[in-house]
Coordinates of C-alpha atoms and ligand atoms in Angstrom, one line a residue:
M1 CA 2.2 -9.2 3.0
L2 CA 0.2 -12.0 4.4
S3 CA -0.2 -15.3 2.6
A4 CA -2.9 -17.9 2.7
D5 CA -3.0 -20.7 0.2
N6 CA -5.3 -22.8 2.2
A7 CA -7.7 -21.0 4.6
G8 CA -8.9 -22.0 8.0
T9 CA -10.5 -20.2 10.9
G10 CA -9.6 -20.3 14.6
H11 CA -9.9 -18.3 17.8
V12 CA -7.1 -17.0 19.9
H13 CA -7.0 -14.9 23.1
K14 CA -6.1 -11.3 22.5
D15 CA -3.0 -11.6 24.7
L16 CA -1.5 -13.8 22.0
L17 CA -2.0 -11.3 19.2
P18 CA 1.4 -9.6 19.7
I19 CA 3.2 -12.8 19.0
L20 CA 0.8 -14.8 16.9
D21 CA 2.8 -14.2 13.7
L22 CA 5.9 -15.6 15.4
L23 CA 4.2 -18.7 16.6
L24 CA 3.1 -19.8 13.2
P25 CA 5.2 -21.2 10.4
T26 CA 6.0 -18.5 7.8
H27 CA 3.6 -19.8 5.2
I28 CA 0.7 -19.3 7.5
S29 CA -0.7 -15.8 8.0
V30 CA -3.3 -14.3 10.0
V31 CA -6.3 -12.3 8.8
A32 CA -8.7 -11.2 11.5
L33 CA -12.4 -11.7 10.7
P34 CA -14.4 -8.5 10.2
E35 CA -16.1 -7.1 13.2
R36 CA -19.0 -5.9 11.2
P37 CA -21.2 -7.6 8.7
M38 CA -19.7 -7.6 5.2
P39 CA -21.9 -6.2 2.4
H40 CA -23.6 -9.2 0.8
P41 CA -22.6 -9.7 -2.8
K42 CA -25.3 -8.6 -5.1
A43 CA -27.1 -7.1 -2.1
S44 CA -28.6 -4.5 -4.4
F45 CA -28.3 -5.6 -8.0
D46 CA -28.9 -2.1 -9.4
T47 CA -25.9 -0.6 -7.7
M48 CA -23.4 -3.4 -7.1
D49 CA -22.3 -6.0 -9.5
N50 CA -19.0 -7.1 -8.1
D51 CA -18.1 -9.6 -5.4
W52 CA -17.2 -7.0 -2.9
G53 CA -20.3 -4.8 -2.9
V54 CA -18.4 -1.8 -4.2
P55 CA -21.1 0.6 -5.6
H56 CA -21.2 0.4 -9.3
K57 CA -20.6 4.1 -9.8
Y58 CA -17.0 3.8 -8.5
A59 CA -16.3 1.0 -10.9
M60 CA -17.8 3.0 -13.8
R61 CA -15.7 6.1 -12.9
L62 CA -12.5 4.0 -13.0
A63 CA -13.5 2.4 -16.3
T64 CA -14.1 5.9 -17.7
F65 CA -10.6 7.0 -16.6
T66 CA -9.2 3.9 -18.3
D67 CA -11.0 4.6 -21.5
Q68 CA -9.9 8.2 -21.5
L69 CA -6.2 7.6 -20.7
E70 CA -3.7 9.3 -22.8
H71 CA -0.1 10.1 -22.3
D72 CA 0.4 13.4 -20.5
P73 CA 4.1 14.6 -20.9
S74 CA 3.9 17.0 -17.9
L75 CA 2.6 14.1 -15.7
A76 CA 5.4 11.9 -17.1
T77 CA 8.0 14.5 -16.1
V78 CA 6.8 14.4 -12.5
V79 CA 6.7 10.6 -12.1
D80 CA 10.0 10.2 -14.0
S81 CA 11.6 12.3 -11.3
I82 CA 11.1 9.6 -8.6
N83 CA 14.7 9.1 -7.5
V84 CA 16.2 5.7 -7.0
D85 CA 19.0 6.9 -4.7
T86 CA 16.6 8.6 -2.3
L87 CA 14.4 5.6 -2.4
R88 CA 17.3 3.2 -1.6
R89 CA 18.4 5.4 1.2
N90 CA 14.9 5.5 2.8
V91 CA 14.4 1.7 2.4
R92 CA 17.8 1.1 4.1
W93 CA 17.0 3.5 6.9
L94 CA 13.8 1.5 7.6
T95 CA 15.6 -1.9 7.5
G96 CA 18.5 -0.8 9.7
E97 CA 20.9 -1.5 6.8
A98 CA 21.7 2.2 7.1
P99 CA 22.6 3.3 10.7
S100 CA 19.1 4.1 11.9
G101 CA 19.4 1.7 14.9
I102 CA 16.2 0.0 13.8
E103 CA 16.5 -3.8 14.3
S104 CA 12.8 -4.6 13.8
R105 CA 9.6 -2.9 12.8
H106 CA 7.5 -5.6 14.2
S107 CA 4.3 -3.8 15.4
F108 CA 5.2 -4.3 19.1
T109 CA 8.8 -3.0 19.0
K110 CA 10.3 0.3 19.6
G111 CA 11.8 0.1 16.1
A112 CA 8.2 0.4 14.8
L113 CA 7.6 3.5 16.9
Q114 CA 10.9 5.0 15.7
A115 CA 9.9 4.3 12.1
A116 CA 6.4 5.8 12.6
H117 CA 7.8 9.1 13.9
W118 CA 10.4 9.3 11.2
I119 CA 7.9 8.6 8.4
K120 CA 5.6 11.3 9.9
K121 CA 8.3 13.9 9.8
Q122 CA 9.3 13.1 6.2
V123 CA 5.8 13.3 4.9
Q124 CA 5.0 16.5 6.8
E125 CA 8.0 18.1 5.2
A126 CA 6.2 17.6 1.9
G127 CA 3.2 19.7 3.0
A128 CA 0.9 17.0 4.3
S129 CA -0.6 16.9 7.7
C130 CA 0.0 13.6 9.4
E131 CA -1.4 12.0 12.5
L132 CA -0.3 8.9 14.4
M133 CA -3.5 6.8 14.7
H134 CA -3.4 4.7 17.8
Y135 CA -6.1 2.1 17.2
M136 CA -5.3 -0.7 19.6
E137 CA -3.3 -1.1 22.9
G138 CA 0.3 -2.3 22.3
F139 CA 0.3 -1.8 18.5
A140 CA 2.5 0.9 17.0
P141 CA 0.2 3.5 15.3
N142 CA -0.8 3.9 11.7
V143 CA 0.8 7.0 10.1
I144 CA -2.0 8.7 8.2
C145 CA -1.1 11.8 6.1
E146 CA -3.4 14.0 4.2
F147 CA -2.5 16.5 1.5
P148 CA -4.6 19.6 1.9
N149 CA -7.8 19.8 0.0
N150 CA -11.3 20.0 1.5
S151 CA -12.9 17.8 -1.2
S152 CA -15.1 15.1 0.3
E153 CA -13.7 12.6 -2.2
H154 CA -10.6 10.7 -1.2
V155 CA -7.8 8.9 -3.0
V156 CA -5.7 6.6 -0.8
L157 CA -2.2 5.2 -1.5
S158 CA -0.8 2.9 1.2
A159 CA 1.8 0.4 2.4
H160 CA 2.5 -1.3 5.7
Y161 CA 5.6 -0.3 7.6
D162 CA 5.5 -3.2 10.1
S163 CA 7.6 -6.3 9.5
R164 CA 8.0 -9.9 10.5
G165 CA 11.2 -11.9 11.1
S166 CA 12.1 -15.6 11.4
F167 CA 10.8 -17.6 14.2
G168 CA 12.7 -16.9 17.4
M169 CA 14.7 -14.0 15.9
T170 CA 14.4 -10.4 17.0
R171 CA 15.8 -9.0 13.7
A172 CA 13.1 -8.2 11.2
P173 CA 14.4 -5.9 8.5
G174 CA 11.5 -6.5 6.1
A175 CA 13.3 -4.9 3.2
D176 CA 10.8 -6.3 0.7
D177 CA 7.9 -6.8 3.1
D178 CA 7.2 -4.0 3.3
A179 CA 9.9 -1.4 3.4
S180 CA 9.7 -1.6 -0.4
G181 CA 6.1 -0.4 -0.3
S182 CA 6.8 2.2 2.4
G183 CA 9.9 3.4 0.6
H184 CA 7.9 3.7 -2.6
L185 CA 5.4 5.9 -0.8
L186 CA 8.2 8.1 0.5
G187 CA 9.5 8.3 -3.1
V188 CA 6.1 9.5 -4.3
V189 CA 5.9 12.0 -1.5
D190 CA 9.3 13.4 -2.4
A191 CA 8.2 14.0 -6.0
I192 CA 5.0 15.7 -4.7
K193 CA 7.2 18.0 -2.6
R194 CA 9.7 18.8 -5.3
Y195 CA 7.0 19.6 -7.9
K196 CA 4.8 21.3 -5.3
I197 CA 1.9 19.2 -6.5
K198 CA -1.6 20.3 -5.5
F199 CA -4.4 17.8 -5.7
D200 CA -8.1 18.5 -6.5
K201 CA -9.3 15.8 -4.1
K202 CA -8.1 14.7 -0.7
V203 CA -5.1 12.5 -1.3
I204 CA -4.1 10.3 1.7
V205 CA -0.8 8.5 2.1
A206 CA -1.2 5.9 4.7
F207 CA 1.5 3.7 6.4
F208 CA -0.2 0.9 8.3
S209 CA 1.0 -1.2 11.2
G210 CA -0.5 -4.4 12.5
E211 CA -0.6 -5.9 9.0
E212 CA 1.3 -9.0 9.9
Q213 CA -1.0 -9.8 12.8
G214 CA -4.1 -9.7 10.6
L215 CA -4.5 -6.3 8.8
F216 CA -5.4 -4.6 12.1
G217 CA -4.2 -1.1 11.2
S218 CA -5.9 -0.9 7.8
R219 CA -9.1 -2.3 9.3
A220 CA -9.2 0.4 11.9
Y221 CA -8.5 3.1 9.3
A222 CA -10.9 1.8 6.6
G223 CA -13.5 1.5 9.4
H224 CA -12.9 5.1 10.4
L225 CA -13.5 6.2 6.7
K226 CA -16.7 4.2 6.6
D227 CA -18.0 5.4 9.9
T228 CA -17.4 9.0 8.9
N229 CA -19.1 8.5 5.5
R230 CA -16.0 9.4 3.4
E231 CA -16.1 8.7 -0.2
V232 CA -13.1 6.8 -1.6
L233 CA -12.5 6.9 -5.4
L234 CA -9.5 4.6 -5.4
H235 CA -7.3 2.8 -2.9
I236 CA -4.0 1.2 -3.9
Q237 CA -2.0 -0.9 -1.5
A238 CA 1.7 -1.4 -2.3
D239 CA 3.0 -4.5 -0.6
M240 CA 6.3 -6.3 -1.7
L241 CA 7.6 -4.4 -4.7
G242 CA 11.3 -5.2 -4.6
Y243 CA 11.9 -8.8 -5.5
H244 CA 11.8 -10.8 -8.7
V245 CA 13.6 -14.0 -9.6
P246 CA 17.1 -13.0 -10.9
G247 CA 17.0 -13.0 -14.7
E248 CA 13.3 -12.2 -14.9
P249 CA 12.3 -8.7 -16.3
M250 CA 10.9 -6.0 -14.0
Q251 CA 7.2 -6.7 -13.3
L252 CA 4.0 -5.4 -11.9
A253 CA 1.5 -7.9 -10.7
L254 CA -2.1 -7.0 -10.0
P255 CA -4.4 -9.2 -8.0
A256 CA -6.1 -12.1 -9.8
T257 CA -9.1 -12.1 -7.4
I258 CA -8.9 -9.8 -4.4
H259 CA -9.6 -6.5 -6.1
L260 CA -12.1 -4.4 -7.8
P261 CA -11.3 -5.4 -11.4
E262 CA -11.8 -1.9 -12.8
A263 CA -9.3 -0.6 -10.3
S264 CA -6.7 -3.1 -11.5
Y265 CA -7.4 -2.5 -15.2
F266 CA -7.0 1.2 -14.6
V267 CA -3.6 0.7 -12.8
G268 CA -2.5 -1.8 -15.5
N269 CA -3.2 0.6 -18.3
V270 CA -1.5 3.5 -16.5
S271 CA 1.5 1.2 -16.2
K272 CA 1.6 0.7 -20.0
L273 CA 1.7 4.5 -20.5
Y274 CA 4.0 5.6 -17.8
S275 CA 6.2 2.6 -17.0
P276 CA 6.4 0.6 -20.2
E277 CA 9.5 -1.2 -18.8
L278 CA 7.2 -3.2 -16.5
V279 CA 5.7 -6.5 -17.7
V280 CA 2.2 -6.3 -16.3
G281 CA 0.5 -9.5 -15.2
S282 CA -1.4 -11.0 -12.2
T283 CA -0.8 -12.9 -9.0
Q284 CA -2.8 -15.1 -6.7
A285 CA -0.5 -14.0 -3.8
C286 CA -3.0 -13.1 -1.2
C287 CA -3.8 -10.8 1.5
S288 CA -2.8 -7.3 2.2
D289 CA -4.4 -4.1 3.5
H290 CA -6.5 -3.4 0.4
Q291 CA -8.6 -6.3 1.6
S292 CA -9.7 -4.1 4.6
F293 CA -11.0 -1.5 2.1
L294 CA -12.7 -3.9 -0.2
S295 CA -14.4 -5.6 2.7
L296 CA -16.1 -2.3 3.4
G297 CA -17.1 -1.7 -0.2
F298 CA -14.3 0.7 -1.2
P299 CA -12.8 0.4 -4.7
A300 CA -9.3 -1.0 -4.1
T301 CA -6.5 -3.0 -5.6
Q302 CA -2.9 -3.9 -4.8
V303 CA 0.5 -3.6 -6.6
F304 CA 2.9 -6.5 -6.2
E305 CA 6.4 -7.4 -7.4
R306 CA 5.9 -10.5 -9.5
N307 CA 3.5 -12.2 -11.8
G308 CA 2.6 -15.6 -10.3
P309 CA 3.2 -16.8 -6.8
I310 CA 5.5 -15.2 -4.2
A311 CA 9.1 -16.2 -5.0
D312 CA 11.0 -14.2 -2.5
P313 CA 13.2 -16.8 -0.6
M314 CA 13.5 -14.3 2.3
Y315 CA 9.7 -13.9 2.8
H316 CA 8.9 -13.5 6.5
N317 CA 12.6 -14.2 7.2
S318 CA 15.1 -12.2 9.2
G319 CA 17.3 -12.3 6.1
D320 CA 14.8 -10.0 4.2
L321 CA 17.5 -7.4 3.4
S322 CA 17.8 -5.1 0.3
F323 CA 21.5 -6.0 -0.2
R324 CA 20.8 -9.3 -2.0
E325 CA 20.4 -10.8 -5.4
G326 CA 16.9 -10.3 -6.9
Y327 CA 16.1 -7.2 -4.9
D328 CA 15.6 -4.6 -7.5
F329 CA 15.3 -0.9 -6.6
D330 CA 14.6 0.0 -10.3
Q331 CA 11.5 -2.1 -10.2
I332 CA 10.3 -0.3 -7.0
V333 CA 10.8 3.0 -8.8
A334 CA 9.0 1.8 -11.9
I335 CA 6.0 0.7 -9.8
A336 CA 6.1 4.0 -7.9
K337 CA 5.7 5.8 -11.3
V338 CA 2.5 3.8 -11.8
T339 CA 0.9 4.4 -8.4
M340 CA 1.8 8.0 -8.5
A341 CA 0.4 8.6 -12.0
S342 CA -2.7 6.7 -10.9
I343 CA -3.5 8.9 -8.0
M344 CA -2.6 12.0 -9.9
I345 CA -5.1 11.1 -12.6
V346 CA -7.9 10.1 -10.3
A347 CA -7.4 13.0 -7.9
G348 CA -6.7 15.7 -10.5
W349 CA -3.6 17.8 -9.9
S350 CA -1.7 21.0 -10.7
Q351 CA 1.8 22.2 -10.1
G352 CA 2.1 24.9 -7.4
Q353 CA 4.4 27.9 -7.4
Ligands
NAG401 C1 -11.8 24.9 0.9 O1 -10.5 25.4 1.2 C2 -10.2 26.6 0.6 C3 -8.8 27.0 0.9 O2 -8.0 25.9 1.3 C4 -11.2 27.6 1.1 O3 -11.0 28.8 0.4 C5 -12.6 27.2 0.8 O4 -13.5 28.1 1.4 C6 -12.8 25.8 1.4 N1 -14.1 25.3 1.0 C7 -15.0 24.8 1.8 C8 -16.3 24.3 1.2 O5 -14.7 24.6 3.0
NAG402 C1 -8.7 21.7 -3.9 O1 -9.2 21.3 -5.1 C2 -9.8 22.4 -5.9 C3 -10.4 21.8 -7.1 O2 -11.3 20.8 -6.8 C4 -8.7 23.4 -6.2 O3 -9.3 24.4 -6.9 C5 -8.1 23.9 -4.9 O4 -7.0 24.7 -5.3 C6 -7.6 22.7 -4.1 N1 -7.1 23.2 -2.8 C7 -5.8 23.0 -2.4 C8 -5.5 23.6 -1.1 O5 -5.0 22.4 -3.1
NAG403 C1 -6.6 -2.2 -19.8 O1 -8.0 -2.0 -19.5 C2 -8.8 -3.0 -20.1 C3 -10.3 -2.7 -19.8 O2 -10.6 -1.4 -20.2 C4 -8.4 -4.4 -19.6 O3 -9.2 -5.4 -20.3 C5 -7.0 -4.6 -19.8 O4 -6.6 -5.9 -19.2 C6 -6.2 -3.5 -19.2 N1 -4.8 -3.7 -19.5 C7 -3.9 -3.9 -18.5 C8 -2.5 -4.1 -18.9 O5 -4.2 -4.0 -17.3

């Protein structure tokens, strides 16, 4: 997750990119400016009526899904099976708290490459086909996995697997930011595998790199979808799901501003049905990979751990471990139920033999 309370623009030489995140204080984050013109808000008043130029028909489709939501016990059985022990194990493998040997998943480290290959293998075992998308010299690749269907319509669920540590430290476990999102994706994938779920649309599970340097991985991937004229019905980014202030209930925050509102309403209503244990609210916490999708006019939103501002004291810190007070694996599982139910509903699904 990137943060930006006050924005400014600047220019840096590309050789500085690999270390830019480490040169800046932790409260400052980098978002690269788009290389292509952004759709102008209200560019075509008939078809777009949101700030991001997302065509109206996608907002309408999501609003219709929201209107028609009703509890489906067979869907609940699938999402309720997301397993906290598996999720914890996967998160701790990524952080190096389990003996994976990963010290950092910073985009320019060998730990990031090791994580990418391991993630790819895990998701392939669930029947997806995965590719390592090398988009820029020096950056670890995105891991892009597709569940088989030749529908031209796509539903995308993502997280970023790269991490950031404290200034001057090589250790970057990133348990919350964003092994929580990546582990949640692996939890969803594991449930898809166990229930042999088949989707009626092309479901993509994406693990981005280069997020902490300015959303580079997701920009490359969203740009690829745009350039190849893919239709995206919904994109959900999961970034920082694990932490809430000790004593607070489990929460799900949706973006207050950076989102297609109909996408967030849909996810919020899905949460009420399938994860009633979560207190749904909103956050101004800013900047993650869904922004790359929105900038290109795709319907997108984000799920986040806490209503209100970022409260994680270990944010962008080498102490971002999962063994600590406030880090709540049950909350990650509860949010995984919501994102999984959301993609199942929008993509359409059946249980295989
Ligand atoms: C889609 O895939 C199925 C099997 O996976 C195949 O039978 C069908 O012909 C394909 N349809 C198109 C339009 O490619
Ligand atoms: C793809 O989706 C269609 C429905 O749109 C479904 O009939 C078909 O079985 C799916 N294919 C696969 C390989 O899951
Ligand atoms: C449910 O959807 C409606 C719009 O249909 C929206 O006003 C409401 O805020 C949503 N609820 C949640 C919890 O997101």
